[in-house]
CSV table of C-alpha atoms in Angstrom, one decimal:
chain,number,residue,atom,x,y,z
B,23,MET,CA,-33.0,5.2,13.4
B,24,ARG,CA,-31.1,6.7,16.2
B,25,SER,CA,-34.0,5.7,18.9
B,26,ALA,CA,-34.8,2.3,17.5
B,27,ILE,CA,-30.2,1.9,17.6
B,28,ALA,CA,-30.4,2.4,20.8
B,29,ARG,CA,-33.5,0.4,22.0
B,30,ILE,CA,-31.5,-2.6,20.4
B,31,GLY,CA,-29.0,-1.7,22.8
B,32,GLU,CA,-31.2,-1.7,26.1
B,33,GLU,CA,-32.6,-5.0,24.9
B,34,ARG,CA,-30.1,-7.0,23.0
B,35,TYR,CA,-26.8,-5.9,24.2
B,36,HIS,CA,-24.5,-8.3,26.0
B,37,SER,CA,-23.7,-6.1,29.4
B,38,ARG,CA,-26.9,-8.0,30.0
B,39,HIS,CA,-25.7,-11.5,29.9
B,40,PRO,CA,-25.5,-13.2,32.6
B,41,PHE,CA,-21.8,-14.2,32.2
B,42,HIS,CA,-20.8,-10.6,32.2
B,43,ARG,CA,-23.2,-10.1,35.9
B,44,LEU,CA,-20.5,-12.9,36.8
B,45,LEU,CA,-17.6,-11.2,35.8
B,46,HIS,CA,-17.9,-7.4,36.5
B,47,GLY,CA,-19.8,-8.5,40.0
B,48,GLY,CA,-16.8,-10.3,41.1
B,49,GLY,CA,-18.2,-13.9,41.0
B,50,ALA,CA,-15.9,-15.3,38.3
B,51,SER,CA,-13.3,-17.7,39.3
B,52,ARG,CA,-10.0,-17.6,38.1
B,53,GLY,CA,-10.4,-20.2,35.1
B,54,GLN,CA,-13.7,-18.3,33.8
B,55,VAL,CA,-11.6,-14.7,34.0
B,56,GLN,CA,-9.4,-17.1,31.5
B,57,ALA,CA,-11.6,-18.5,29.5
B,58,TRP,CA,-13.1,-15.0,28.3
B,59,VAL,CA,-9.8,-13.4,28.3
B,60,LEU,CA,-8.7,-16.2,25.9
B,61,ASN,CA,-11.8,-16.4,24.1
B,62,ARG,CA,-12.5,-13.1,23.4
B,63,PHE,CA,-9.2,-12.3,21.8
B,64,TYR,CA,-10.0,-14.4,19.2
B,65,TYR,CA,-12.5,-11.6,18.5
B,66,GLN,CA,-10.3,-8.6,19.4
B,67,ALA,CA,-7.8,-10.5,16.9
B,68,SER,CA,-10.4,-10.3,14.1
B,69,ILE,CA,-11.3,-6.7,14.3
B,70,PRO,CA,-8.8,-5.7,11.8
B,71,LEU,CA,-9.5,-8.1,9.7
B,72,LYS,CA,-12.8,-7.0,9.6
B,73,ASP,CA,-12.5,-3.3,9.3
B,74,ALA,CA,-9.7,-4.3,6.1
B,75,ALA,CA,-12.7,-6.1,4.2
B,76,LEU,CA,-15.1,-3.3,5.3
B,77,MET,CA,-12.1,-0.4,4.0
B,78,SER,CA,-12.0,-2.6,0.5
B,79,LYS,CA,-15.9,-2.1,0.0
B,80,SER,CA,-15.3,1.9,-0.2
B,81,ARG,CA,-14.3,4.0,-3.1
B,82,ASP,CA,-14.0,7.1,-0.8
B,83,ARG,CA,-10.1,8.0,0.0
B,84,GLU,CA,-11.9,10.2,2.7
B,85,PHE,CA,-13.9,6.7,4.1
B,86,ARG,CA,-10.8,5.0,4.1
B,87,ARG,CA,-8.9,7.6,5.8
B,88,GLU,CA,-11.0,7.5,8.4
B,89,TRP,CA,-11.6,4.0,9.1
B,90,ARG,CA,-7.9,2.8,8.7
B,91,ARG,CA,-7.7,4.3,12.0
B,92,ARG,CA,-9.5,2.0,13.7
B,93,ILE,CA,-7.1,-0.7,12.4
B,94,ASP,CA,-4.4,1.3,13.6
B,95,GLU,CA,-5.8,1.3,17.1
B,96,HIS,CA,-5.9,-2.7,17.0
B,97,ASP,CA,-2.7,-3.3,15.6
B,98,GLY,CA,-0.6,-0.7,16.6
B,99,ARG,CA,1.3,2.2,14.9
B,100,GLY,CA,4.0,4.2,16.7
B,101,ASP,CA,4.2,4.8,20.2
B,102,ASN,CA,0.5,3.1,20.3
B,103,GLU,CA,1.2,-0.5,21.0
B,104,GLY,CA,-2.5,-1.0,20.0
B,105,GLY,CA,-5.0,-2.9,21.4
B,106,ILE,CA,-4.3,-6.1,20.3
B,107,GLU,CA,-1.0,-5.9,22.5
B,108,ARG,CA,-3.2,-4.4,25.2
B,109,TRP,CA,-4.8,-7.7,25.0
B,110,LEU,CA,-2.1,-10.1,25.4
B,111,VAL,CA,-0.8,-7.9,28.5
B,112,LEU,CA,-4.1,-8.8,30.3
B,113,ALA,CA,-4.1,-12.4,29.1
B,114,GLU,CA,-0.7,-12.7,30.4
B,115,ALA,CA,-1.7,-11.0,33.8
B,116,VAL,CA,-4.6,-14.0,34.2
B,117,GLY,CA,-2.1,-16.4,34.1
B,118,LEU,CA,-2.4,-17.5,30.6
B,119,ASP,CA,0.7,-18.4,28.0
B,120,ARG,CA,0.9,-15.5,25.6
B,121,ALA,CA,2.0,-17.6,23.0
B,122,ALA,CA,-1.2,-20.1,23.0
B,123,VAL,CA,-3.7,-17.4,23.5
B,124,ALA,CA,-2.0,-15.5,19.8
B,125,ARG,CA,-2.3,-18.8,18.3
B,126,HIS,CA,-5.7,-19.1,20.0
B,127,GLU,CA,-5.4,-22.7,21.5
B,128,GLY,CA,-8.7,-24.0,23.1
B,129,ILE,CA,-11.4,-21.6,22.2
B,130,LEU,CA,-14.7,-22.6,21.6
B,131,PRO,CA,-16.0,-23.4,18.5
B,132,ILE,CA,-18.9,-21.1,18.7
B,133,THR,CA,-15.8,-18.3,19.3
B,134,ARG,CA,-14.8,-19.3,16.1
B,135,PHE,CA,-18.1,-19.3,14.4
B,136,ALA,CA,-19.5,-16.4,16.0
B,137,VAL,CA,-16.6,-14.2,15.2
B,138,ASP,CA,-15.9,-15.9,11.7
B,139,ALA,CA,-20.1,-14.6,10.9
B,140,TYR,CA,-18.7,-11.2,11.9
B,141,VAL,CA,-16.1,-10.9,9.2
B,142,GLN,CA,-18.0,-13.1,7.0
B,143,PHE,CA,-21.0,-10.8,7.4
B,144,VAL,CA,-19.0,-7.7,6.6
B,145,ARG,CA,-17.3,-9.1,3.5
B,146,GLU,CA,-20.9,-10.1,2.0
B,147,ARG,CA,-22.5,-7.8,2.9
B,148,SER,CA,-23.0,-3.9,1.5
B,149,LEU,CA,-20.6,-1.3,3.3
B,150,LEU,CA,-23.8,0.5,4.5
B,151,GLU,CA,-25.0,-2.5,6.2
B,152,ALA,CA,-21.0,-3.2,7.4
B,153,VAL,CA,-20.8,0.3,9.1
B,154,ALA,CA,-24.1,-0.3,10.6
B,155,SER,CA,-22.7,-3.6,12.3
B,156,SER,CA,-20.2,-1.3,14.3
B,157,LEU,CA,-22.8,1.0,15.8
B,158,THR,CA,-22.9,-1.4,18.8
B,159,GLU,CA,-20.4,0.3,19.5
B,160,LEU,CA,-22.3,2.9,21.3
B,161,PHE,CA,-23.3,0.8,23.6
B,162,ALA,CA,-19.6,0.1,24.7
B,163,PRO,CA,-18.6,2.8,27.2
B,164,LYS,CA,-20.9,1.9,29.8
B,165,ILE,CA,-19.8,-1.9,29.5
B,166,HIS,CA,-16.3,-0.7,29.2
B,167,GLU,CA,-16.8,1.6,32.6
B,168,GLU,CA,-18.6,-0.8,34.2
B,169,ARG,CA,-15.7,-3.4,33.7
B,170,ILE,CA,-12.9,-1.9,34.6
B,171,ALA,CA,-14.7,-0.4,38.1
B,172,GLY,CA,-15.3,-4.1,38.6
B,173,LEU,CA,-12.6,-5.8,37.4
B,174,LEU,CA,-10.2,-3.4,39.8
B,175,ARG,CA,-12.2,-4.1,42.2
B,176,HIS,CA,-12.7,-7.6,42.7
B,177,TYR,CA,-10.0,-9.5,41.0
B,178,ASP,CA,-6.1,-9.3,42.2
B,179,PHE,CA,-4.9,-9.3,38.7
B,180,ALA,CA,-6.5,-5.9,37.6
B,181,ASN,CA,-4.6,-2.6,37.8
B,182,ASP,CA,-4.2,0.3,35.4
B,183,ARG,CA,-1.9,-1.9,33.0
B,184,THR,CA,-3.6,-4.6,33.0
B,185,VAL,CA,-7.0,-3.2,31.8
B,186,SER,CA,-5.3,-0.7,29.6
B,187,TYR,CA,-7.7,-2.0,26.8
B,188,PHE,CA,-10.9,-0.8,28.1
B,189,GLN,CA,-9.5,2.3,29.5
B,190,ARG,CA,-7.9,2.8,25.4
B,191,ARG,CA,-11.0,1.6,23.7
B,192,LEU,CA,-13.3,4.1,26.6
B,193,GLU,CA,-11.1,7.5,24.9
B,194,GLU,CA,-11.5,5.7,21.1
B,195,ALA,CA,-14.5,4.3,20.5
B,196,PRO,CA,-16.7,7.4,20.4
B,197,GLY,CA,-15.0,9.1,18.1
B,198,ASP,CA,-15.5,6.2,15.7
B,199,VAL,CA,-18.8,5.5,16.6
B,200,GLU,CA,-19.8,9.2,16.0
B,201,PHE,CA,-18.4,8.6,11.9
B,202,GLY,CA,-20.2,5.0,11.7
B,203,LEU,CA,-23.5,6.5,13.0
B,204,ASP,CA,-23.3,10.2,10.9
B,205,TYR,CA,-22.4,7.7,8.0
B,206,VAL,CA,-25.4,5.4,8.8
B,207,LEU,CA,-27.8,8.3,9.0
B,208,ARG,CA,-26.7,10.1,6.3
B,209,ASN,CA,-26.6,6.9,3.8
B,210,ALA,CA,-29.4,4.7,5.0
B,211,ARG,CA,-32.2,6.7,3.3
B,212,SER,CA,-35.0,4.2,2.3
B,213,ARG,CA,-37.1,2.6,4.2
B,214,ALA,CA,-35.3,-1.0,3.1
B,215,GLU,CA,-32.0,0.7,3.7
B,216,GLN,CA,-32.6,1.6,7.3
B,217,GLU,CA,-34.6,-2.0,8.2
B,218,ALA,CA,-30.9,-3.7,6.9
B,219,CYS,CA,-29.0,-1.3,9.1
B,220,LEU,CA,-31.1,-2.4,12.0
B,221,ALA,CA,-31.1,-5.6,11.1
B,222,ALA,CA,-26.9,-5.1,11.2
B,223,VAL,CA,-26.9,-4.3,14.9
B,224,ARG,CA,-29.0,-6.8,16.0
B,225,PHE,CA,-26.9,-9.3,14.1
B,226,LYS,CA,-23.8,-7.9,15.9
B,227,THR,CA,-25.7,-8.0,19.3
B,228,ASP,CA,-26.4,-11.7,18.7
B,229,LEU,CA,-22.7,-12.9,17.7
B,230,LEU,CA,-21.4,-10.9,20.9
B,231,TRP,CA,-24.3,-12.3,23.0
B,232,ALA,CA,-23.4,-15.8,21.4
B,233,GLN,CA,-20.1,-15.6,22.7
B,234,LEU,CA,-21.2,-15.6,26.1
B,235,ASP,CA,-23.5,-18.0,25.5
B,236,GLY,CA,-20.7,-20.2,24.8
B,237,LEU,CA,-18.7,-19.3,27.8
B,238,TYR,CA,-21.8,-19.8,30.5
B,239,HIS,CA,-22.2,-23.0,29.0
B,240,ALA,CA,-18.7,-24.3,29.1
B,241,TYR,CA,-17.7,-22.6,32.2
B,242,VAL,CA,-20.1,-22.5,34.8
B,243,GLU,CA,-21.2,-24.9,36.6
B,244,PRO,CA,-22.5,-27.2,35.4
B,245,ALA,CA,-19.2,-26.5,33.3
B,246,HIS,CA,-19.2,-28.5,30.0
B,247,PRO,CA,-16.7,-27.3,28.0
B,248,PRO,CA,-16.3,-29.0,24.8
B,249,PRO,CA,-13.9,-31.4,23.2
B,250,GLY,CA,-10.5,-29.6,22.8
B,251,ALA,CA,-11.7,-26.7,24.5
B,252,PHE,CA,-9.2,-25.0,27.5
B,253,VAL,CA,-10.0,-26.4,30.8
B,254,PRO,CA,-8.9,-24.3,33.4
B,255,GLY,CA,-6.2,-25.7,35.6
B,256,ALA,CA,-5.1,-28.3,33.3
B,257,PRO,CA,-1.7,-28.6,32.5
T,22,MET,CA,10.4,-19.3,-8.7
T,23,ARG,CA,12.6,-16.1,-9.2
T,24,SER,CA,13.5,-17.0,-12.4
T,25,ALA,CA,10.1,-18.2,-13.5
T,26,ILE,CA,8.3,-14.8,-12.2
T,27,ALA,CA,11.4,-13.0,-14.4
T,28,ARG,CA,10.6,-14.8,-17.4
T,29,ILE,CA,7.1,-13.8,-17.0
T,30,GLY,CA,8.0,-10.5,-17.1
T,31,GLU,CA,10.4,-10.7,-19.5
T,32,GLU,CA,7.2,-12.2,-22.0
T,33,ARG,CA,4.0,-10.8,-20.8
T,34,TYR,CA,4.6,-7.5,-19.0
T,35,HIS,CA,2.6,-4.3,-20.3
T,36,SER,CA,5.9,-2.8,-21.1
T,37,ARG,CA,5.6,-4.6,-23.9
T,38,HIS,CA,2.4,-3.3,-25.1
T,39,PRO,CA,2.1,-0.8,-28.4
T,40,PHE,CA,-0.1,2.0,-26.1
T,41,HIS,CA,3.2,2.2,-24.0
T,42,ARG,CA,5.3,2.4,-26.6
T,43,LEU,CA,3.5,5.1,-28.5
T,44,LEU,CA,3.0,6.8,-25.2
T,45,HIS,CA,6.4,6.7,-23.8
T,46,GLY,CA,7.8,7.6,-27.4
T,47,GLY,CA,6.3,10.6,-27.8
T,48,GLY,CA,3.7,9.3,-30.3
T,49,ALA,CA,0.7,9.8,-28.6
T,50,SER,CA,-2.2,12.7,-29.0
T,51,ARG,CA,-3.4,14.7,-26.4
T,52,GLY,CA,-6.7,12.8,-26.6
T,53,GLN,CA,-4.8,9.3,-26.2
T,54,VAL,CA,-2.7,10.6,-23.3
T,55,GLN,CA,-5.9,12.3,-21.7
T,56,ALA,CA,-7.7,8.7,-22.1
T,57,TRP,CA,-4.7,6.6,-20.4
T,58,VAL,CA,-4.6,9.1,-17.6
T,59,LEU,CA,-8.5,9.0,-16.7
T,60,ASN,CA,-8.5,5.1,-17.8
T,61,ARG,CA,-5.9,4.2,-15.4
T,62,PHE,CA,-7.0,6.2,-13.0
T,63,TYR,CA,-9.5,3.8,-12.2
T,64,TYR,CA,-6.9,1.4,-11.6
T,65,GLN,CA,-4.6,3.3,-9.3
T,66,ALA,CA,-7.9,4.5,-7.3
T,67,SER,CA,-8.8,0.2,-6.8
T,68,ILE,CA,-5.3,-0.3,-5.3
T,69,PRO,CA,-6.4,0.4,-1.7
T,70,LEU,CA,-9.7,-1.8,-2.2
T,71,LYS,CA,-7.7,-4.7,-3.3
T,72,ASP,CA,-5.0,-4.0,-0.7
T,73,ALA,CA,-7.3,-3.8,2.0
T,74,ALA,CA,-8.9,-7.3,1.1
T,75,LEU,CA,-5.6,-8.5,1.2
T,76,MET,CA,-4.8,-7.3,4.8
T,77,SER,CA,-8.0,-8.9,5.4
T,78,LYS,CA,-7.2,-12.1,4.8
T,79,SER,CA,-3.5,-11.9,7.2
T,80,ARG,CA,-4.6,-13.2,10.8
T,81,ASP,CA,-0.6,-12.1,11.3
T,82,ARG,CA,-0.4,-8.2,13.2
T,83,GLU,CA,3.0,-7.5,11.3
T,84,PHE,CA,2.3,-8.8,8.0
T,85,ARG,CA,-0.6,-6.3,8.1
T,86,ARG,CA,1.5,-3.9,9.9
T,87,GLU,CA,4.1,-4.0,6.6
T,88,TRP,CA,0.9,-4.0,3.8
T,89,ARG,CA,-1.0,-1.1,5.1
T,90,ARG,CA,1.8,0.9,4.5
T,91,ARG,CA,0.6,0.4,0.4
T,92,ILE,CA,-2.7,2.0,1.9
T,93,ASP,CA,-1.0,4.6,3.0
T,94,GLU,CA,1.2,5.2,-0.4
T,95,HIS,CA,-1.8,5.7,-2.2
T,96,ASP,CA,-4.5,7.2,0.0
T,97,GLY,CA,-1.8,9.7,1.5
T,98,ARG,CA,-1.1,10.0,5.3
T,99,GLY,CA,0.6,13.2,7.4
T,100,ASP,CA,2.7,15.0,4.8
T,101,ASN,CA,2.5,12.6,2.0
T,102,GLU,CA,0.0,13.6,-0.3
T,103,GLY,CA,-0.6,9.7,-1.5
T,104,GLY,CA,-0.5,8.1,-5.3
T,105,ILE,CA,-4.2,9.1,-6.1
T,106,GLU,CA,-4.2,12.9,-5.5
T,107,ARG,CA,-0.5,12.6,-7.6
T,108,TRP,CA,-2.3,11.0,-10.2
T,109,LEU,CA,-4.8,13.8,-10.2
T,110,VAL,CA,-2.6,16.1,-10.5
T,111,LEU,CA,-1.2,14.4,-13.5
T,112,ALA,CA,-5.1,14.0,-15.1
T,113,GLU,CA,-5.3,18.5,-14.3
T,114,ALA,CA,-1.9,18.6,-16.3
T,115,VAL,CA,-3.2,17.0,-18.9
T,116,GLY,CA,-5.9,19.1,-19.3
T,117,LEU,CA,-9.2,16.8,-17.9
T,118,ASP,CA,-11.3,17.6,-15.3
T,119,ARG,CA,-10.2,16.9,-12.2
T,120,ALA,CA,-14.0,16.4,-10.6
T,121,ALA,CA,-15.2,14.1,-13.7
T,122,VAL,CA,-11.8,11.6,-13.5
T,123,ALA,CA,-12.3,11.5,-9.9
T,124,ARG,CA,-15.8,10.1,-10.4
T,125,HIS,CA,-14.3,7.9,-13.3
T,126,GLU,CA,-16.7,9.3,-16.4
T,127,GLY,CA,-16.2,7.9,-19.5
T,128,ILE,CA,-13.5,4.8,-18.7
T,129,LEU,CA,-14.2,2.2,-20.6
T,130,PRO,CA,-16.1,-0.8,-19.9
T,131,ILE,CA,-12.8,-3.0,-20.4
T,132,THR,CA,-10.6,-0.6,-17.9
T,133,ARG,CA,-13.8,-1.6,-14.8
T,134,PHE,CA,-13.8,-5.4,-16.3
T,135,ALA,CA,-10.2,-5.8,-16.1
T,136,VAL,CA,-9.6,-3.8,-12.4
T,137,ASP,CA,-12.2,-5.4,-11.1
T,138,ALA,CA,-11.5,-8.8,-11.8
T,139,TYR,CA,-8.0,-8.0,-10.3
T,140,VAL,CA,-10.2,-6.6,-6.7
T,141,GLN,CA,-12.2,-9.8,-7.0
T,142,PHE,CA,-9.3,-12.3,-7.5
T,143,VAL,CA,-7.4,-10.7,-4.2
T,144,ARG,CA,-11.0,-10.7,-2.3
T,145,GLU,CA,-11.8,-14.9,-3.2
T,146,ARG,CA,-7.8,-16.2,-3.7
T,147,SER,CA,-5.6,-17.2,-0.9
T,148,LEU,CA,-3.9,-14.6,0.4
T,149,LEU,CA,-0.7,-16.6,-0.9
T,150,GLU,CA,-2.1,-15.8,-4.6
T,151,ALA,CA,-3.1,-12.4,-3.4
T,152,VAL,CA,0.6,-11.4,-2.5
T,153,ALA,CA,1.9,-12.8,-5.7
T,154,SER,CA,-0.5,-11.5,-8.1
T,155,SER,CA,1.6,-8.2,-6.3
T,156,LEU,CA,5.0,-9.3,-7.7
T,157,THR,CA,4.5,-7.7,-11.1
T,158,GLU,CA,5.8,-4.4,-9.3
T,159,LEU,CA,9.2,-6.5,-9.7
T,160,PHE,CA,8.9,-4.9,-13.3
T,161,ALA,CA,7.8,-1.6,-12.7
T,162,PRO,CA,10.9,0.2,-12.0
T,163,LYS,CA,12.0,-0.3,-15.7
T,164,ILE,CA,8.8,1.0,-17.3
T,165,HIS,CA,8.6,4.1,-15.1
T,166,GLU,CA,12.1,5.1,-15.5
T,167,GLU,CA,11.1,4.6,-19.4
T,168,ARG,CA,8.1,6.4,-18.9
T,169,ILE,CA,9.4,9.3,-17.0
T,170,ALA,CA,12.2,10.0,-19.2
T,171,GLY,CA,9.9,9.7,-22.6
T,172,LEU,CA,7.0,12.3,-21.3
T,173,LEU,CA,9.4,14.8,-19.9
T,174,ARG,CA,11.2,14.1,-22.9
T,175,HIS,CA,7.9,14.6,-25.5
T,176,TYR,CA,5.1,16.3,-23.8
T,177,ASP,CA,4.7,20.0,-22.7
T,178,PHE,CA,2.4,18.8,-19.3
T,179,ALA,CA,5.2,16.5,-18.4
T,180,ASN,CA,7.4,18.2,-15.6
T,181,ASP,CA,8.8,16.9,-12.3
T,182,ARG,CA,5.4,17.8,-10.8
T,183,THR,CA,2.9,16.3,-12.6
T,184,VAL,CA,5.1,13.2,-13.2
T,185,SER,CA,5.8,12.9,-9.5
T,186,TYR,CA,3.7,10.0,-9.1
T,187,PHE,CA,6.2,8.0,-11.4
T,188,GLN,CA,9.2,9.4,-9.3
T,189,ARG,CA,7.6,8.4,-6.4
T,190,ARG,CA,6.5,4.3,-7.2
T,191,LEU,CA,10.3,4.2,-8.0
T,192,GLU,CA,11.0,5.2,-4.2
T,193,GLU,CA,8.4,3.6,-2.4
T,194,ALA,CA,8.2,-0.1,-4.9
T,195,PRO,CA,11.4,-1.9,-4.5
T,196,GLY,CA,10.8,-1.9,-0.4
T,197,ASP,CA,7.0,-3.0,-1.2
T,198,VAL,CA,7.7,-5.6,-3.7
T,199,GLU,CA,11.3,-7.2,-1.4
T,200,PHE,CA,8.4,-8.0,1.1
T,201,GLY,CA,6.0,-9.4,-1.1
T,202,LEU,CA,8.8,-11.6,-2.8
T,203,ASP,CA,9.9,-12.7,0.1
T,204,TYR,CA,6.5,-13.7,1.5
T,205,VAL,CA,6.0,-15.9,-1.7
T,206,LEU,CA,9.3,-17.7,-1.6
T,207,ARG,CA,9.0,-18.5,1.8
T,208,ASN,CA,4.8,-19.3,1.6
T,209,ALA,CA,4.7,-21.2,-1.6
T,210,ARG,CA,6.6,-24.8,-0.5
T,211,SER,CA,4.7,-27.4,-3.1
T,212,ARG,CA,4.9,-27.5,-6.5
T,213,ALA,CA,0.8,-26.9,-6.7
T,214,GLU,CA,1.6,-23.1,-4.1
T,215,GLN,CA,4.2,-22.2,-6.6
T,216,GLU,CA,2.3,-22.9,-10.0
T,217,ALA,CA,-0.6,-21.1,-8.5
T,218,CYS,CA,1.6,-17.9,-7.8
T,219,LEU,CA,2.8,-18.0,-11.3
T,220,ALA,CA,-0.5,-18.2,-12.4
T,221,ALA,CA,-1.0,-15.1,-10.6
T,222,VAL,CA,1.4,-13.4,-11.6
T,223,ARG,CA,0.3,-14.0,-15.3
T,224,PHE,CA,-3.3,-13.2,-14.2
T,225,LYS,CA,-2.1,-10.0,-13.5
T,226,THR,CA,0.0,-9.4,-16.9
T,227,ASP,CA,-3.2,-10.1,-18.3
T,228,LEU,CA,-5.4,-7.6,-16.7
T,229,LEU,CA,-2.6,-4.6,-17.3
T,230,TRP,CA,-2.1,-5.8,-20.7
T,231,ALA,CA,-5.8,-5.8,-21.5
T,232,GLN,CA,-6.2,-2.1,-20.0
T,233,LEU,CA,-4.2,-1.5,-22.8
T,234,ASP,CA,-5.9,-3.6,-25.7
T,235,GLY,CA,-9.0,-1.6,-24.6
T,236,LEU,CA,-7.5,2.3,-24.8
T,237,TYR,CA,-5.3,0.7,-28.1
T,238,HIS,CA,-8.9,-0.3,-29.9
T,239,ALA,CA,-11.0,2.7,-28.4
T,240,TYR,CA,-8.6,5.4,-29.1
T,241,VAL,CA,-5.7,4.7,-31.8
T,242,GLU,CA,-6.4,5.1,-35.7
T,243,PRO,CA,-8.6,3.6,-36.6
T,244,ALA,CA,-10.4,4.6,-33.5
T,245,HIS,CA,-13.5,2.7,-32.1
T,246,PRO,CA,-14.1,4.1,-28.6
T,247,PRO,CA,-17.5,2.3,-27.1
T,248,PRO,CA,-20.9,4.2,-26.7
T,249,GLY,CA,-20.1,6.3,-23.5
T,250,ALA,CA,-16.8,5.9,-23.5
T,251,PHE,CA,-14.7,9.3,-23.3
T,252,VAL,CA,-14.2,11.0,-27.0
T,253,PRO,CA,-11.2,13.4,-26.7
T,254,GLY,CA,-12.1,16.8,-27.6
T,255,ALA,CA,-15.8,16.5,-26.9
T,256,PRO,CA,-17.3,19.4,-24.9
């Protein structure tokens, strides 16, 4: 299982997407960075909904007490302002209007479809598949490191404060994913369950990838932003 | 709305159920108390699932940060052992096996149907209806006070520690329900929305009442425990 999951990451994780190569390599324009921050925020803001739906499937109090930490990490608790707030700091830093981003104004329909499909998957599928779909976090530290380095090197807006979302995820994600991986390895016993878990990881890589397909088609030359979507530089 | 909700409480809240009159008046046998504690625990243990499902419907971070307090109150956080743990303390005090209660062994099918219907209602209905269904807490302080007084007066097992679940809810529920009521009053604007909210409160009183119907039929003379259900005094 462990190596099958790792292979999915190597073949399908969105670190390989051309939009990310553009972004991390310094080739993205200000408008492209803005479009990415705006659209990706819909994903960030939906994560607590996904995690609450997942928690609502578990009759195990210890499991819920572990999983709710993810919600706290995004929504904030106490001194921790939370990942959603940190992403809004990034949005302001790239020149977007905070309130408009918070309302998800101008996001691509593809973004909405892909992210909503994720929340719906977690609502409808088994707890085991829902947990498995979180395991793309195994692949996240590498992309976060690349991204932090790439943004700091190439873009004026990037500094310790504005990339703090990614820095913080580097600290949080390993503990989260260790629990999730352990859960999947212990509970996916039958071949059918293991296949369902691998399919859940592939599904997750699909929805991450599709978000970047949408961005690339809409904002990389020849750019084709769909009707109603964010247009860089528009008033 | 406020008075329409209050009227539902007067007419339909389970404080009026004959099983509660028996329990609070000191007329319940040890076996009847045990059956109540065992069955009611399935409801208690399902509340965080219901609240997580509800949270998963809200895109408002402030709303989620408020609502998650309910999950913490039941699952425990930090120094607070949580309502589920406090209920298990009560279960042991009335002579039940803690582990069997935690596994919900021998609960009535009616209990399961009614409680599962609640979780499903919150999953499927609008956020507004889901919040409205929580408003039976408006009627809870009175029944908790009656219950604490009745249990302490009439039953040997009852003391400050074993009735701490109810004592604690007396402190927590008013803040919870104030937020929920305010939310419903602000968001149920149309006549149709208001009717849906009142129907949600009635639905909730039905499912609370049905649980006691099940207990009464199964455990009050002439007692008819269904196949597979808890039998007082059985080995």
